[in-house]
Amino acid sequence: MKRNMQKQMNQQQQQQAEEVFKKSKNKCRPWNREDAVRALKEEVVHMKGLKNNLLVIRFPEPEVSKELVQSFHQAIDKVHFHVSSGPKYCFVQLHDKANMDKTIKELEQVNFGHGKLHVEKKIQKEEEDLTPEAIDPYT
């Protein structure tokens, strides 16, 4: 009887997952709940390892704006940037055994452009609890 109830619950969950998949705009391919649960568990394990060794490196360059470019010449009417014109930055992952504080101090001594790099620890926001139905386990 207990097995029957469990089987029924699994079938209901599978049906719900299929309904969510059918309504989803990102239809990649059919998937099953077990794969989605396994994918979520793997991601949690992977992200825990990353939380302790991620840095943000910000590059010292002036921000370029539409107004700044228009100030170059009175004939300039419109300005379009192909990519963001904001300050450039990147994320880096350190080796497992790296001393984060020492690495930050050393990186902040690196000359780049018109200044030195600005480095900070990447703060990880807590992810909301995702349900298996909300993800595509194959991507």
PDB file of C-alpha atoms in Angstrom:
ATOM      1  CA  MET A   1       0.000   0.000   0.000  1.00  0.00           C
ATOM      2  CA  LYS A   2       2.826   2.367   0.903  1.00  0.00           C
ATOM      3  CA  ARG A   3       4.567   1.507  -2.377  1.00  0.00           C
ATOM      4  CA  ASN A   4       1.370   2.144  -4.298  1.00  0.00           C
ATOM      5  CA  MET A   5       1.056   5.606  -2.747  1.00  0.00           C
ATOM      6  CA  GLN A   6       4.705   6.366  -3.539  1.00  0.00           C
ATOM      7  CA  LYS A   7       4.227   5.191  -7.117  1.00  0.00           C
ATOM      8  CA  GLN A   8       1.114   7.357  -7.452  1.00  0.00           C
ATOM      9  CA  MET A   9       2.965  10.381  -6.083  1.00  0.00           C
ATOM     10  CA  ASN A  10       5.839   9.809  -8.519  1.00  0.00           C
ATOM     11  CA  GLN A  11       3.384   9.575 -11.411  1.00  0.00           C
ATOM     12  CA  GLN A  12       1.697  12.810 -10.313  1.00  0.00           C
ATOM     13  CA  GLN A  13       5.046  14.571 -10.048  1.00  0.00           C
ATOM     14  CA  GLN A  14       6.025  13.305 -13.493  1.00  0.00           C
ATOM     15  CA  GLN A  15       2.725  14.552 -14.936  1.00  0.00           C
ATOM     16  CA  GLN A  16       3.242  17.962 -13.308  1.00  0.00           C
ATOM     17  CA  ALA A  17       6.765  18.111 -14.693  1.00  0.00           C
ATOM     18  CA  GLU A  18       5.500  17.272 -18.166  1.00  0.00           C
ATOM     19  CA  GLU A  19       2.833  19.988 -17.907  1.00  0.00           C
ATOM     20  CA  VAL A  20       5.433  22.540 -16.827  1.00  0.00           C
ATOM     21  CA  PHE A  21       7.669  21.420 -19.690  1.00  0.00           C
ATOM     22  CA  LYS A  22       4.834  21.773 -22.211  1.00  0.00           C
ATOM     23  CA  LYS A  23       4.117  25.320 -20.993  1.00  0.00           C
ATOM     24  CA  SER A  24       7.795  26.271 -20.947  1.00  0.00           C
ATOM     25  CA  LYS A  25       9.067  28.637 -23.634  1.00  0.00           C
ATOM     26  CA  ASN A  26      12.465  26.901 -23.588  1.00  0.00           C
ATOM     27  CA  LYS A  27      11.498  23.560 -25.052  1.00  0.00           C
ATOM     28  CA  CYS A  28      14.799  21.824 -25.612  1.00  0.00           C
ATOM     29  CA  ARG A  29      13.916  18.177 -25.354  1.00  0.00           C
ATOM     30  CA  PRO A  30      11.877  15.868 -23.147  1.00  0.00           C
ATOM     31  CA  TRP A  31      13.367  15.205 -19.732  1.00  0.00           C
ATOM     32  CA  ASN A  32      12.513  13.301 -16.606  1.00  0.00           C
ATOM     33  CA  ARG A  33      12.302  14.372 -12.985  1.00  0.00           C
ATOM     34  CA  GLU A  34      15.085  12.062 -11.784  1.00  0.00           C
ATOM     35  CA  ASP A  35      17.575  13.711 -14.157  1.00  0.00           C
ATOM     36  CA  ALA A  36      16.451  17.167 -13.024  1.00  0.00           C
ATOM     37  CA  VAL A  37      16.851  16.270  -9.332  1.00  0.00           C
ATOM     38  CA  ARG A  38      20.293  14.805 -10.023  1.00  0.00           C
ATOM     39  CA  ALA A  39      21.310  17.936 -12.002  1.00  0.00           C
ATOM     40  CA  LEU A  40      20.227  20.232  -9.146  1.00  0.00           C
ATOM     41  CA  LYS A  41      22.209  18.193  -6.604  1.00  0.00           C
ATOM     42  CA  GLU A  42      25.323  18.333  -8.802  1.00  0.00           C
ATOM     43  CA  GLU A  43      24.992  22.088  -9.203  1.00  0.00           C
ATOM     44  CA  VAL A  44      24.698  22.608  -5.437  1.00  0.00           C
ATOM     45  CA  VAL A  45      27.882  20.586  -4.859  1.00  0.00           C
ATOM     46  CA  HIS A  46      29.701  22.463  -7.624  1.00  0.00           C
ATOM     47  CA  MET A  47      28.610  25.912  -6.409  1.00  0.00           C
ATOM     48  CA  LYS A  48      29.666  25.202  -2.810  1.00  0.00           C
ATOM     49  CA  GLY A  49      33.202  24.664  -4.057  1.00  0.00           C
ATOM     50  CA  LEU A  50      33.156  27.936  -5.979  1.00  0.00           C
ATOM     51  CA  LYS A  51      31.829  30.146  -3.203  1.00  0.00           C
ATOM     52  CA  ASN A  52      35.126  30.312  -1.370  1.00  0.00           C
ATOM     53  CA  ASN A  53      37.480  31.225  -4.189  1.00  0.00           C
ATOM     54  CA  LEU A  54      35.808  33.704  -6.531  1.00  0.00           C
ATOM     55  CA  LEU A  55      37.067  37.242  -7.073  1.00  0.00           C
ATOM     56  CA  VAL A  56      35.866  40.234  -9.065  1.00  0.00           C
ATOM     57  CA  ILE A  57      38.568  42.208 -10.857  1.00  0.00           C
ATOM     58  CA  ARG A  58      37.562  45.723 -11.928  1.00  0.00           C
ATOM     59  CA  PHE A  59      39.698  47.475 -14.513  1.00  0.00           C
ATOM     60  CA  PRO A  60      40.624  51.152 -13.994  1.00  0.00           C
ATOM     61  CA  GLU A  61      39.261  52.914 -17.013  1.00  0.00           C
ATOM     62  CA  PRO A  62      36.895  55.826 -17.358  1.00  0.00           C
ATOM     63  CA  GLU A  63      33.270  55.075 -18.084  1.00  0.00           C
ATOM     64  CA  VAL A  64      32.255  56.110 -21.576  1.00  0.00           C
ATOM     65  CA  SER A  65      28.761  57.531 -21.906  1.00  0.00           C
ATOM     66  CA  LYS A  66      26.610  58.809 -24.752  1.00  0.00           C
ATOM     67  CA  GLU A  67      26.942  62.332 -23.386  1.00  0.00           C
ATOM     68  CA  LEU A  68      30.733  62.082 -23.214  1.00  0.00           C
ATOM     69  CA  VAL A  69      30.969  60.975 -26.851  1.00  0.00           C
ATOM     70  CA  GLN A  70      28.549  63.712 -27.957  1.00  0.00           C
ATOM     71  CA  SER A  71      30.766  66.275 -26.235  1.00  0.00           C
ATOM     72  CA  PHE A  72      33.628  65.366 -28.607  1.00  0.00           C
ATOM     73  CA  HIS A  73      32.023  67.297 -31.475  1.00  0.00           C
ATOM     74  CA  GLN A  74      28.870  69.319 -32.073  1.00  0.00           C
ATOM     75  CA  ALA A  75      28.070  67.365 -35.257  1.00  0.00           C
ATOM     76  CA  ILE A  76      27.514  64.114 -33.305  1.00  0.00           C
ATOM     77  CA  ASP A  77      23.782  63.496 -33.017  1.00  0.00           C
ATOM     78  CA  LYS A  78      23.357  59.872 -31.913  1.00  0.00           C
ATOM     79  CA  VAL A  79      25.679  57.395 -30.221  1.00  0.00           C
ATOM     80  CA  HIS A  80      25.332  53.613 -30.284  1.00  0.00           C
ATOM     81  CA  PHE A  81      27.566  51.213 -28.366  1.00  0.00           C
ATOM     82  CA  HIS A  82      27.848  47.625 -29.586  1.00  0.00           C
ATOM     83  CA  VAL A  83      28.711  46.445 -26.091  1.00  0.00           C
ATOM     84  CA  SER A  84      28.280  47.945 -22.659  1.00  0.00           C
ATOM     85  CA  SER A  85      30.268  51.125 -22.230  1.00  0.00           C
ATOM     86  CA  GLY A  86      30.364  50.780 -18.451  1.00  0.00           C
ATOM     87  CA  PRO A  87      33.455  49.946 -16.458  1.00  0.00           C
ATOM     88  CA  LYS A  88      34.949  46.589 -17.400  1.00  0.00           C
ATOM     89  CA  TYR A  89      35.267  43.755 -14.918  1.00  0.00           C
ATOM     90  CA  CYS A  90      35.613  40.005 -14.845  1.00  0.00           C
ATOM     91  CA  PHE A  91      35.193  37.108 -12.446  1.00  0.00           C
ATOM     92  CA  VAL A  92      38.101  34.816 -11.661  1.00  0.00           C
ATOM     93  CA  GLN A  93      38.288  31.526  -9.806  1.00  0.00           C
ATOM     94  CA  LEU A  94      41.380  30.869  -7.718  1.00  0.00           C
ATOM     95  CA  HIS A  95      43.114  27.541  -7.246  1.00  0.00           C
ATOM     96  CA  ASP A  96      41.845  25.535  -4.278  1.00  0.00           C
ATOM     97  CA  LYS A  97      44.983  26.136  -2.218  1.00  0.00           C
ATOM     98  CA  ALA A  98      45.361  29.842  -3.073  1.00  0.00           C
ATOM     99  CA  ASN A  99      45.575  32.382  -0.247  1.00  0.00           C
ATOM    100  CA  MET A 100      42.734  34.704  -1.207  1.00  0.00           C
ATOM    101  CA  ASP A 101      43.775  37.741   0.870  1.00  0.00           C
ATOM    102  CA  LYS A 102      47.380  37.570  -0.317  1.00  0.00           C
ATOM    103  CA  THR A 103      46.239  37.151  -3.914  1.00  0.00           C
ATOM    104  CA  ILE A 104      43.961  40.197  -3.641  1.00  0.00           C
ATOM    105  CA  LYS A 105      46.809  42.347  -2.278  1.00  0.00           C
ATOM    106  CA  GLU A 106      49.143  41.218  -5.056  1.00  0.00           C
ATOM    107  CA  LEU A 107      46.574  41.738  -7.812  1.00  0.00           C
ATOM    108  CA  GLU A 108      45.823  45.257  -6.569  1.00  0.00           C
ATOM    109  CA  GLN A 109      49.474  46.147  -7.284  1.00  0.00           C
ATOM    110  CA  VAL A 110      49.105  45.302 -10.986  1.00  0.00           C
ATOM    111  CA  ASN A 111      49.232  48.389 -13.227  1.00  0.00           C
ATOM    112  CA  PHE A 112      46.595  48.477 -15.924  1.00  0.00           C
ATOM    113  CA  GLY A 113      45.739  51.371 -18.219  1.00  0.00           C
ATOM    114  CA  HIS A 114      45.647  54.545 -16.110  1.00  0.00           C
ATOM    115  CA  GLY A 115      45.667  52.912 -12.688  1.00  0.00           C
ATOM    116  CA  LYS A 116      45.773  49.681 -10.743  1.00  0.00           C
ATOM    117  CA  LEU A 117      43.349  46.783 -10.657  1.00  0.00           C
ATOM    118  CA  HIS A 118      40.616  46.844  -8.016  1.00  0.00           C
ATOM    119  CA  VAL A 119      39.949  43.368  -6.621  1.00  0.00           C
ATOM    120  CA  GLU A 120      37.256  42.163  -4.246  1.00  0.00           C
ATOM    121  CA  LYS A 121      35.757  38.896  -3.073  1.00  0.00           C
ATOM    122  CA  LYS A 122      32.694  37.908  -5.045  1.00  0.00           C
ATOM    123  CA  ILE A 123      29.707  37.795  -2.767  1.00  0.00           C
ATOM    124  CA  GLN A 124      27.438  34.908  -3.579  1.00  0.00           C
ATOM    125  CA  LYS A 125      23.769  35.585  -3.155  1.00  0.00           C
ATOM    126  CA  GLU A 126      21.733  32.716  -1.879  1.00  0.00           C
ATOM    127  CA  GLU A 127      19.866  31.153  -4.742  1.00  0.00           C
ATOM    128  CA  GLU A 128      16.179  30.595  -4.391  1.00  0.00           C
ATOM    129  CA  ASP A 129      15.114  27.010  -4.012  1.00  0.00           C
ATOM    130  CA  LEU A 130      14.692  25.766  -7.539  1.00  0.00           C
ATOM    131  CA  THR A 131      12.346  22.935  -8.252  1.00  0.00           C
ATOM    132  CA  PRO A 132      13.307  20.232 -10.731  1.00  0.00           C
ATOM    133  CA  GLU A 133      10.494  21.422 -13.000  1.00  0.00           C
ATOM    134  CA  ALA A 134      12.092  24.880 -13.291  1.00  0.00           C
ATOM    135  CA  ILE A 135      15.284  23.705 -14.987  1.00  0.00           C
ATOM    136  CA  ASP A 136      16.430  21.845 -18.073  1.00  0.00           C
ATOM    137  CA  PRO A 137      18.748  19.173 -16.640  1.00  0.00           C
ATOM    138  CA  TYR A 138      20.509  18.675 -19.966  1.00  0.00           C
ATOM    139  CA  THR A 139      21.925  22.194 -20.332  1.00  0.00           C
TER     140      THR A 139
END
